[in-house]
Rosetta silent file (secondary structure, phi, psi, omega in degrees, C-alpha in Angstrom):
SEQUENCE: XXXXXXXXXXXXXXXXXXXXXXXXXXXXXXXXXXXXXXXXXXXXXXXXXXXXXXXXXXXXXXXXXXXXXXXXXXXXXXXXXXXXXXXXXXXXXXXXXXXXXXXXXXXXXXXXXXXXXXXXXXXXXXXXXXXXXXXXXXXXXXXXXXXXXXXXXXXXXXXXXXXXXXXXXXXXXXXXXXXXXXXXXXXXXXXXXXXXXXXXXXXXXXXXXXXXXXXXXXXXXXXXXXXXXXXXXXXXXXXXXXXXXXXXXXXX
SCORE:     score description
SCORE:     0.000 S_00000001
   1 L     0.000  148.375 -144.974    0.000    0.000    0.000 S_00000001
   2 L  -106.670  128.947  173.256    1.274    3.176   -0.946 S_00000001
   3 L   -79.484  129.088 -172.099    2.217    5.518    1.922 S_00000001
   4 L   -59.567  142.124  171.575    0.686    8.728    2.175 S_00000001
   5 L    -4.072  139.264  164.704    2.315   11.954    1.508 S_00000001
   6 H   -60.333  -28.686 -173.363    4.144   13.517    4.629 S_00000001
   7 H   -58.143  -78.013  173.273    2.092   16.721    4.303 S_00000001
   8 H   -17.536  -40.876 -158.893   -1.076   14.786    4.492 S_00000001
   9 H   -96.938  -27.537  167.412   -0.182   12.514    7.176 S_00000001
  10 L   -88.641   31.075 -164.157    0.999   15.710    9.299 S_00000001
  11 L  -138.482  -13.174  175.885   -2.541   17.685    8.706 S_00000001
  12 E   -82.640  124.850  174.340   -4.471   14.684    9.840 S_00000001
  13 L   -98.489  128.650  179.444   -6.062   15.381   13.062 S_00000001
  14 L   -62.689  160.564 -154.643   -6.283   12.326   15.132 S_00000001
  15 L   -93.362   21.175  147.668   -9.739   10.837   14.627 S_00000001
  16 L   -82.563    1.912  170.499  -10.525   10.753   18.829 S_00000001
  17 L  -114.977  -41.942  168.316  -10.212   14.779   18.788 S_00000001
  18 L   -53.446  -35.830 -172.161  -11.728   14.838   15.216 S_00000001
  19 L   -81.571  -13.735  176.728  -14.808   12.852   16.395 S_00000001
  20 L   -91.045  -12.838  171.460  -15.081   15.594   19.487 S_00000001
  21 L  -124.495   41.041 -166.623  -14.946   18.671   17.571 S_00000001
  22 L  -147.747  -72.190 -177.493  -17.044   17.337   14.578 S_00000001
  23 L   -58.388  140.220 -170.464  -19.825   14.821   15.654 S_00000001
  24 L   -69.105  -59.412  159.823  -22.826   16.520   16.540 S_00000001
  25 H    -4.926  -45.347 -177.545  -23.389   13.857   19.665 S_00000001
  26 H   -66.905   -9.658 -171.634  -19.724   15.344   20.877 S_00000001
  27 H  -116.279   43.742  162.868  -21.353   19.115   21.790 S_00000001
  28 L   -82.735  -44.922 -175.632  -24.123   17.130   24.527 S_00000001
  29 L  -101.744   40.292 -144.769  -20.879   17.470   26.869 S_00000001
  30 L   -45.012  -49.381 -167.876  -19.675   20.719   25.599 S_00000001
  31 L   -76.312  -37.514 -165.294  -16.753   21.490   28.762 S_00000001
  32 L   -91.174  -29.081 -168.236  -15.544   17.515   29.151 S_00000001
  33 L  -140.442  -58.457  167.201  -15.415   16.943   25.793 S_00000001
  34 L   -35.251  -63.210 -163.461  -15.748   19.539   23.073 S_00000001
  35 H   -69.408  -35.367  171.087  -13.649   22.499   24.423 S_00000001
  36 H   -54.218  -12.489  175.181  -10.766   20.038   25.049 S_00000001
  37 H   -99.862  -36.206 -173.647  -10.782   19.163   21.644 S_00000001
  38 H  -104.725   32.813  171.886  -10.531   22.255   20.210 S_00000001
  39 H  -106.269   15.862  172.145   -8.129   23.554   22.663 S_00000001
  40 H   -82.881  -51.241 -173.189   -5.750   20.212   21.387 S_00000001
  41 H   -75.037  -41.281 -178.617   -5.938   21.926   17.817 S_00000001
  42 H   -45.347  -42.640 -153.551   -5.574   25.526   18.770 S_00000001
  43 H   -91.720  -94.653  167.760   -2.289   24.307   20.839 S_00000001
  44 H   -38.555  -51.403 -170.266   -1.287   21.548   18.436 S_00000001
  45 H  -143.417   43.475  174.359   -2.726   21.411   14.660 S_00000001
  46 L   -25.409  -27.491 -163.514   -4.666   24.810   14.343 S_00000001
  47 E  -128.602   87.690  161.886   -5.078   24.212   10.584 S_00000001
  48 E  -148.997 -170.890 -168.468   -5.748   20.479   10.016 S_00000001
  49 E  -121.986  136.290  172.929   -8.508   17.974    8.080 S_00000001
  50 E  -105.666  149.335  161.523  -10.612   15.373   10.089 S_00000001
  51 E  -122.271  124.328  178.496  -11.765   11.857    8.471 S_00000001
  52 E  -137.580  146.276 -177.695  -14.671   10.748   10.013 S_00000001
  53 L   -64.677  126.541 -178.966  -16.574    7.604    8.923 S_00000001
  54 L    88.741    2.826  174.009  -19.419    9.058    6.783 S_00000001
  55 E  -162.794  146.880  168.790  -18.247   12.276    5.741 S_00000001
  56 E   -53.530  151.656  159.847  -16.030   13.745    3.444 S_00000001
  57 E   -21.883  151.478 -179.117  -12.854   15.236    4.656 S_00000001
  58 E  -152.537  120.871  146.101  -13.460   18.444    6.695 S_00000001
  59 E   -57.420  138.387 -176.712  -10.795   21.207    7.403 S_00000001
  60 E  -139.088  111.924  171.208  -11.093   22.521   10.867 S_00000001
  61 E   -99.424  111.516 -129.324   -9.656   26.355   11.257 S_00000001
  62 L  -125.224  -52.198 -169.568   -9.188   26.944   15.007 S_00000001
  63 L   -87.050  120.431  176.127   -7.211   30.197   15.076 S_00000001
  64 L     7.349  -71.842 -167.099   -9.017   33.905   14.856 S_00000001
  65 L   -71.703  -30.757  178.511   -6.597   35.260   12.151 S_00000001
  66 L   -70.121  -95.574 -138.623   -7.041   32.054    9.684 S_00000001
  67 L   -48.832   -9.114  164.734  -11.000   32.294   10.188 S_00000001
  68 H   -99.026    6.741  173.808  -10.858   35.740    9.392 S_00000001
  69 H   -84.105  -50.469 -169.381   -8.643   34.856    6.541 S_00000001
  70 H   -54.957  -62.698  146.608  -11.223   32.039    5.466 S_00000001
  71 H     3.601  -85.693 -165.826  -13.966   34.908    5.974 S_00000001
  72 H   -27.448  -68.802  177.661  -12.593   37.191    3.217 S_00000001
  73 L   -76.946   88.995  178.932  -11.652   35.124    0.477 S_00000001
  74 L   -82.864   13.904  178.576  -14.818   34.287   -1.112 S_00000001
  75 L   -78.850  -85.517 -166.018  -12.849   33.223   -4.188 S_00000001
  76 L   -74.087   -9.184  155.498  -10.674   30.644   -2.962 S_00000001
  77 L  -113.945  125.341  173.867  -13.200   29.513   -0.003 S_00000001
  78 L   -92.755  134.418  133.599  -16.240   29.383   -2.191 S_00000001
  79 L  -145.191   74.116  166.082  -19.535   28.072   -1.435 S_00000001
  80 L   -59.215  -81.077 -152.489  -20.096   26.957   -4.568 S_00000001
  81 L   -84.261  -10.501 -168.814  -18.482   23.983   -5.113 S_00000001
  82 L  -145.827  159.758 -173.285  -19.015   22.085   -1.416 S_00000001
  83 L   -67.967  100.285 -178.649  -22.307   22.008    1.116 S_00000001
  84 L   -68.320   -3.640  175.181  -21.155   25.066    3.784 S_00000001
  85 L  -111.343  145.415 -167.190  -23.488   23.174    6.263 S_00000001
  86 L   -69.418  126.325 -162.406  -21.898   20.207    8.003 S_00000001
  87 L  -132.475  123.455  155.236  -23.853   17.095    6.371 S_00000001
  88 L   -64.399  154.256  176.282  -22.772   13.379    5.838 S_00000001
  89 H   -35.419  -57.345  176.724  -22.172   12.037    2.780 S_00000001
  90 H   -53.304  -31.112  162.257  -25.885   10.319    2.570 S_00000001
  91 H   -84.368  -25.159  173.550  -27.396   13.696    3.082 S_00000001
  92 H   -46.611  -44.152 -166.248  -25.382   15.650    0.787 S_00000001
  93 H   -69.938  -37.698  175.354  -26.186   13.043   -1.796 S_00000001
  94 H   -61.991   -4.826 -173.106  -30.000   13.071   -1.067 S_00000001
  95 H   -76.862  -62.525 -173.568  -29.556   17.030   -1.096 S_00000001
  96 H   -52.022  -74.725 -160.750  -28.082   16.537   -4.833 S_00000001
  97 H   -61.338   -4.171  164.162  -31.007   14.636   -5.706 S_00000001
  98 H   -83.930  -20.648 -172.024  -33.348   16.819   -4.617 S_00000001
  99 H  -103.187   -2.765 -178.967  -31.742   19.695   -6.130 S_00000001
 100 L    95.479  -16.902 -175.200  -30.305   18.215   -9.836 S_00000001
 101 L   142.824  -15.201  179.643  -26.970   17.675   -8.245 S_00000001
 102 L  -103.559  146.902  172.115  -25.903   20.637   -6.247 S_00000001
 103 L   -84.683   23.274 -168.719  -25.930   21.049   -2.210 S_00000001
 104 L   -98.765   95.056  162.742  -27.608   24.415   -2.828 S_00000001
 105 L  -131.516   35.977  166.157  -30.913   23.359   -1.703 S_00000001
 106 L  -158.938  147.198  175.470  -32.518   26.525    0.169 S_00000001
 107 L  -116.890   85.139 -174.425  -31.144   30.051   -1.346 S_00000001
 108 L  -125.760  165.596 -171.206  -30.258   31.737    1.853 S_00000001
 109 H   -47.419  -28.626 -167.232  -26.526   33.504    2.499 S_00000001
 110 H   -75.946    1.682 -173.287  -24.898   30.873    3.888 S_00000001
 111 H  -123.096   29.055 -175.842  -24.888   29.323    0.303 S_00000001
 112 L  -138.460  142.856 -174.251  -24.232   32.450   -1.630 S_00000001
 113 L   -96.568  165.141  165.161  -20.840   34.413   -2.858 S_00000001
 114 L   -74.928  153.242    8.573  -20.667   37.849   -3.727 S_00000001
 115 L   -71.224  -23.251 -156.615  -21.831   39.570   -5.929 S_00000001
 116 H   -51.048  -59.160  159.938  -25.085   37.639   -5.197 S_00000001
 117 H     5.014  -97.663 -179.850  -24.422   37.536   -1.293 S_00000001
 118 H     3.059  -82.054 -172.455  -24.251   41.424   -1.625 S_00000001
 119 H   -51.010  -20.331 -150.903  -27.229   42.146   -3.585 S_00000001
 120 H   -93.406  -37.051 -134.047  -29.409   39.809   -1.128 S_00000001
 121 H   -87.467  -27.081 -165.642  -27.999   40.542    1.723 S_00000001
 122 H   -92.839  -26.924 -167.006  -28.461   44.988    1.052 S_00000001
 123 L   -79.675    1.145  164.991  -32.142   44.411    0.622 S_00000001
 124 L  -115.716    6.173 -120.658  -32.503   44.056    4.837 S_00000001
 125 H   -89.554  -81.177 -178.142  -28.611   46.060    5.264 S_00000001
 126 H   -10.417  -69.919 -174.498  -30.961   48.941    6.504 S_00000001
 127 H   -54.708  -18.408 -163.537  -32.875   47.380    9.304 S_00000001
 128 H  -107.356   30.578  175.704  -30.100   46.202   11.208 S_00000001
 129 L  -102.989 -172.101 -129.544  -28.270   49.230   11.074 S_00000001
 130 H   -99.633  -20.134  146.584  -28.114   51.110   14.897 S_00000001
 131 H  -111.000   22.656  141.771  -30.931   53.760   13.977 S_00000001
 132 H   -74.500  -85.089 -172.603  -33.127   51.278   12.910 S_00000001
 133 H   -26.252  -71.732 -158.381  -32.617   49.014   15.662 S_00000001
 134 H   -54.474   -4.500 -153.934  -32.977   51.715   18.430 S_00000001
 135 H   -81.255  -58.895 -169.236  -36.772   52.534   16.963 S_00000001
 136 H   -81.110   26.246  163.751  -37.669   48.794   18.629 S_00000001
 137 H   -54.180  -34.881 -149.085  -35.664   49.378   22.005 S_00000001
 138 H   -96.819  -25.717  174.415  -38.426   50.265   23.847 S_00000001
 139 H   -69.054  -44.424 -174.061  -40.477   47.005   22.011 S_00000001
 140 H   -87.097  -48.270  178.389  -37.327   44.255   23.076 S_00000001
 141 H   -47.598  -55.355  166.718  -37.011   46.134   26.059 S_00000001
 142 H   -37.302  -67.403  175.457  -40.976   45.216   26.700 S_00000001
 143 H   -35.632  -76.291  154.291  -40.183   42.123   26.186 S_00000001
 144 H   -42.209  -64.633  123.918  -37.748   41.233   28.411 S_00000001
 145 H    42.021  -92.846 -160.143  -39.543   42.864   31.060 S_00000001
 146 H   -81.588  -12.222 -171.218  -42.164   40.204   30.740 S_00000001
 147 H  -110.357   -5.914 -177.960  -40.169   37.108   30.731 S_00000001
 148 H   -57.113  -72.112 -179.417  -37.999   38.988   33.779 S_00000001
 149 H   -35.513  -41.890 -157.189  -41.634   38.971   35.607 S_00000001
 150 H   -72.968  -31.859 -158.797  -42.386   35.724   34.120 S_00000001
 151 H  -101.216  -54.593  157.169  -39.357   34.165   35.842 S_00000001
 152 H   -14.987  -65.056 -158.298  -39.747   36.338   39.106 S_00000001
 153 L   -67.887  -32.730 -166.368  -43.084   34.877   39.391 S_00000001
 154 L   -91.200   70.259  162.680  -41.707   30.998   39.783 S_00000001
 155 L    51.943   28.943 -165.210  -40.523   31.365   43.569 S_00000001
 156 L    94.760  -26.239 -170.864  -36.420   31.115   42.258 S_00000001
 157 L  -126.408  145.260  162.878  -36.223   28.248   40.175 S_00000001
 158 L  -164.815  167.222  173.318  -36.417   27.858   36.467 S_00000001
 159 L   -84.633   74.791  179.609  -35.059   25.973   33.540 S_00000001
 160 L   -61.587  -10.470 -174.547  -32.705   29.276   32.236 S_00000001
 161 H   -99.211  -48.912  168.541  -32.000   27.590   29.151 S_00000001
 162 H   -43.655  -75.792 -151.199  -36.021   26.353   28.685 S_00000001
 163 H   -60.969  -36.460 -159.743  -37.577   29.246   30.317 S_00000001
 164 H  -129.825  -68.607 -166.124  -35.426   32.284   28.961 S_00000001
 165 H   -83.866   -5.817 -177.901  -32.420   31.961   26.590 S_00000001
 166 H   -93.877  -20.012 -176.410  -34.334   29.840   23.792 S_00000001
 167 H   -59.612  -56.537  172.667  -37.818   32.022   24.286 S_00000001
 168 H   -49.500  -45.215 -174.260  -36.839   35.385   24.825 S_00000001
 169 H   -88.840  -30.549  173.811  -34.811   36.049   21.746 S_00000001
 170 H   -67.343  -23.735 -177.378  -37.299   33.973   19.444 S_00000001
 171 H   -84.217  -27.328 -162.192  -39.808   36.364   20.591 S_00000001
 172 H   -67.932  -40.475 -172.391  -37.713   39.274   20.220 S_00000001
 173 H   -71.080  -73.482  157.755  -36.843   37.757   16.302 S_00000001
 174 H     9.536  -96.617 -168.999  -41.048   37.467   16.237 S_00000001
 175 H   -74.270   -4.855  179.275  -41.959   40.545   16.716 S_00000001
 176 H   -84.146  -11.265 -175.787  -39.694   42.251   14.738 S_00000001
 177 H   -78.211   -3.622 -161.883  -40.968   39.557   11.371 S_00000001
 178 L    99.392  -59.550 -124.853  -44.562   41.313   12.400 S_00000001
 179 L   -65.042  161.397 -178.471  -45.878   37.504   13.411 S_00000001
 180 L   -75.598  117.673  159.636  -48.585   37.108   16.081 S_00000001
 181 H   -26.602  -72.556  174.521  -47.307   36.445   19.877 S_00000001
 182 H   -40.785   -8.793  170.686  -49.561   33.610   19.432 S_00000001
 183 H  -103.573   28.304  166.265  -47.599   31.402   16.826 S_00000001
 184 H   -52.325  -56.468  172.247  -44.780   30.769   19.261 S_00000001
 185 H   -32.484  -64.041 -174.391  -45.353   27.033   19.584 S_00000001
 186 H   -44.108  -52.437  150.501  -45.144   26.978   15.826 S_00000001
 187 H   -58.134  -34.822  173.554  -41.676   28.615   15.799 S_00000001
 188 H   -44.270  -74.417 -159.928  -40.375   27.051   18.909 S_00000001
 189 H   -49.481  -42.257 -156.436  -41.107   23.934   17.034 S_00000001
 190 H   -84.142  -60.411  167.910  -40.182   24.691   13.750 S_00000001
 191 H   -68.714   21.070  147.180  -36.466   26.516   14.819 S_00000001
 192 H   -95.937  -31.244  166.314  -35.924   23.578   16.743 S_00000001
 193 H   -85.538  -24.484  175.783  -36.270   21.323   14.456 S_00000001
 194 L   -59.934  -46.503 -163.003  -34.175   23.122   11.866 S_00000001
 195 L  -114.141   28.952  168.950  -31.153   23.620   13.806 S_00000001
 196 L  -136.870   68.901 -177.086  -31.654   20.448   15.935 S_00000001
 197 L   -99.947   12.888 -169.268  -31.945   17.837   13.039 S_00000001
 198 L  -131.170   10.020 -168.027  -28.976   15.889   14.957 S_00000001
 199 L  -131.838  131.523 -172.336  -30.232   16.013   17.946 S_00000001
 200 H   -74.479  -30.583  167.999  -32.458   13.566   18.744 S_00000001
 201 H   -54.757  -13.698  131.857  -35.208   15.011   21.500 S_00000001
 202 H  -156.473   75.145 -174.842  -35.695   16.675   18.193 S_00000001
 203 L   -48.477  126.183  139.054  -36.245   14.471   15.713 S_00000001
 204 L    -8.492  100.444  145.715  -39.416   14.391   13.206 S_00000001
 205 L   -45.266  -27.734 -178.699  -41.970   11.872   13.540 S_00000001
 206 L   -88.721   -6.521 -179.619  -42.548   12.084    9.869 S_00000001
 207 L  -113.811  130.194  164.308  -38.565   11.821    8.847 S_00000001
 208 L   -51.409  148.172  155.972  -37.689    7.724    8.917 S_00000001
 209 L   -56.465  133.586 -165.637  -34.308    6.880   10.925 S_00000001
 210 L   172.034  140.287  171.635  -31.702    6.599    7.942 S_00000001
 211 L    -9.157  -70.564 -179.050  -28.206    7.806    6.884 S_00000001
 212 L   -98.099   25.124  165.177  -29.476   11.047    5.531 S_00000001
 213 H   -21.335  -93.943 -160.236  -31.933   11.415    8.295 S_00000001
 214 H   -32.495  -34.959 -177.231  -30.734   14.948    9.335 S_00000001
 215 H   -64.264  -75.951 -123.267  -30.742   16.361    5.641 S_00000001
 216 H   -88.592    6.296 -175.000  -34.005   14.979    4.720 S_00000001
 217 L   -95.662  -30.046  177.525  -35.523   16.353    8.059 S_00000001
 218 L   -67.476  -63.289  155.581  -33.770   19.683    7.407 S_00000001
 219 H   -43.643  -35.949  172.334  -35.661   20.036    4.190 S_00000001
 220 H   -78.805   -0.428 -163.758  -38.787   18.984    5.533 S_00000001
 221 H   -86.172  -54.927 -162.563  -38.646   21.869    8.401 S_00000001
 222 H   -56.677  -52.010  179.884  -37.657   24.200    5.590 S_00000001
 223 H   -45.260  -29.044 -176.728  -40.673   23.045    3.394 S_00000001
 224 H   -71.201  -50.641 -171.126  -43.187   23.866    6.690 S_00000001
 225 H   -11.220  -56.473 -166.737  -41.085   27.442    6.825 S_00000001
 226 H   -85.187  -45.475  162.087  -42.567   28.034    3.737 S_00000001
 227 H   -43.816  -81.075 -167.585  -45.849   26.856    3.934 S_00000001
 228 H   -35.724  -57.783 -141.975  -46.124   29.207    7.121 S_00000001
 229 H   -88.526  -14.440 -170.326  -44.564   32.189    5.768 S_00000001
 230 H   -73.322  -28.406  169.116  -46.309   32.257    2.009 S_00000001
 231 H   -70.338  -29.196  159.243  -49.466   33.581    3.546 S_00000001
 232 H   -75.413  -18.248 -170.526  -47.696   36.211    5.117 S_00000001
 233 H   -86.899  -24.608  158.263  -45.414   37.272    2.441 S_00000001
 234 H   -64.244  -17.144  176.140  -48.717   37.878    0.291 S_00000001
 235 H   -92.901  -34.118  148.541  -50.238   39.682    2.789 S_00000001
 236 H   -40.066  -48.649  172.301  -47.224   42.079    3.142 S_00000001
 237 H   -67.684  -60.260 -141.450  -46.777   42.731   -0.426 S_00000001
 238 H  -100.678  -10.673  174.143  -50.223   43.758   -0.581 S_00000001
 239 L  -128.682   72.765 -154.203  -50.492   45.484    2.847 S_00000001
 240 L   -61.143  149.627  164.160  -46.544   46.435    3.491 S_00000001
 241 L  -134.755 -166.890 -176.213  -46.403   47.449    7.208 S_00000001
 242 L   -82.300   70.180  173.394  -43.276   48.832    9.477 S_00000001
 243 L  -158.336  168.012 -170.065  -41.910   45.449    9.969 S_00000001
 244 H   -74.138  -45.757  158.881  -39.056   43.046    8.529 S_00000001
 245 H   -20.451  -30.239  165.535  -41.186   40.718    6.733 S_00000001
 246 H   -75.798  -30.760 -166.130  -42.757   43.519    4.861 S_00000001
 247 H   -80.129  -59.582  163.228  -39.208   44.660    4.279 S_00000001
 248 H   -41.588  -66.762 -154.736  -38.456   40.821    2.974 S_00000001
 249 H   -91.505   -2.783  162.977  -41.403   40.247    0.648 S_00000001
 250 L  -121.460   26.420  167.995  -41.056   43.863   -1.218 S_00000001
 251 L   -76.243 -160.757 -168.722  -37.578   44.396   -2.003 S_00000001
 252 L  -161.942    0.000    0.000  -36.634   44.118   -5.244 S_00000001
C-alpha cells in the first residue's frame, strides 16, 4: 500500500479529537469533551482535516486570524463547489437529488458568494443598522420585562436555558418579522427542528431513521417554513407594514 504523503499525514487530526470537535453527539458534553478538543488543535494542529466515517474530509480552522482569513476570500473559499453546512455524505447526496446535483438546496446567504451575497444581503442592510434598531428598544425592552416577571413569578427556580435563553430572543426575532405572539409554539417547534436535526429530542416523527436522516428532516422543516410564511409574504406585499417581513417580501 502506498504511503501517504508527509504533508497529508501531518494535517491529519487524530480521529478521537476529530470525532469531538465534529460529531454533533460530541457538543451534549460541551466542557468535558468539546472544548478540550478544540483547545488540542488551537495548541497543536490549528489548521488540520478530520476523516470521520461518513463524511467527506473536513478542514477545521481553530485560530481567529485564519477564520478571518477564510472569511474574506470568497474566491478561494467558495460556497459553490461544497455544502457550507456540516452534512454526511448520505445527506449531501440526497440534497443533490433533490436539487439536480448541487448542495444548494434553500437560497439563503450561507450558500451564496458575492456579488449575489451582496445584492441579497443589502435588501434588509438597513434594518439592522443602529438607527433602525434603536426605533424597537423600547419594544425588546418590553419584552424582556415580561419574561424577567415571568421568571420572578416561579418562587427562584427555572429551567434558564427552557424558560429564557431559547424564548426570549425567538420572541424578540417574532416581533420584529410582524408575526402574532400567538404562533410561538409553531416557531419554537419549527427553529428547533431546523437547527436540531442531529439532535435527537428533536427528531421528526414524519422523517424515517436513515443515513441522511438529518438532511431529509432539514428540508422537511424548511418546506413547513414556507408553507407558514407564504401567507404572510402575500399579505405584506399587498399590505406592506413597518416590519421586517414587509421589508423581505417587497424588495426588489
Amino acid at each position: 500500500m502506498r504511503t501517504p504523503p508527509t504533508t497529508e499525514t501531518a494535517l491529519r487530526i487524530p480521529d478521537d479529537v476529530a470525532r469531538a470537535a465534529v460529531l454533533p453527539e460530541s457538543y451534549g458534553d460541551e466542557h468535558r469533551v468539546t472544548y478540550p478538543a478544540f483547545g488540542w488543535l488551537r495548541t497543536h494542529l490549528p489548521l488540520g482535516r478530520a476523516h470521520l466515517d461518513g463524511y467527506d474530509p473536513i478542514w477545521l480552522v481553530t485560530k481567529l486570524d485564519d477564520v478571518k482569513a477564510v472569511e474574506k476570500d470568497a474566491v478561494l473559499f467558495n460556497t459553490t463547489l461544497n455544502n457550507p453546512i456540516l452534512t454526511t455524505r448520505a445527506g449531501d447526496d440526497f440534497i443533490r437529488s433533490m436539487t439536480g446535483g448541487t448542495t444548494r438546496h434553500l437560497d439563503g446567504l450561507p450558500f451564496m458568494d458575492p456579488p449575489e451575497h451582496t445584492r441579497i444581503r443589502a435588501a434588509t442592510g438597513e434594518w439592522f443598522r443602529p438607527r433602525t434598531v434603536r426605533r424597537f428598544a423600547d419594544q425588546v425592552r418590553a419584552i424582556a420585562r415580561r419574561h424577567v416577571d415571568d421568571l420572578l413569578a416561579r418562587d427562584g427556580e427555572c429551567d434558564f436555558a427552557q424558560d429564557l435563553a431559547l424564548r426570549y430572543p425567538l420572541e424578540v426575532i417574532m416581533s420584529l418579522f410582524g408575526v402574532p405572539a400567538a404562533d410561538m409554539p409553531t416557531w419554537l417547534r419549527l427553529t428547533q427542528e431546523f437547527f436540531g436535526v442531529d439532535d435527537p429530542d428533536e427528531r421528526r416523527a414524519d422523517v424515517e431513521l436513515s443515513p441522511d436522516q438529518a438532511a431529509r428532516q432539514f428540508q422537511r422543516t424548511i418546506e413547513d417554513f414556507f408553507d407558514y410564511f407564504r401567507t404572510f409574504t402575500a399579505d405584506r406585499r399587498a399590505n406592506p407594514r413597518d416590519d421586517l417581513m414587509s421589508a423581505l417580501a417587497t424588495a426588489t
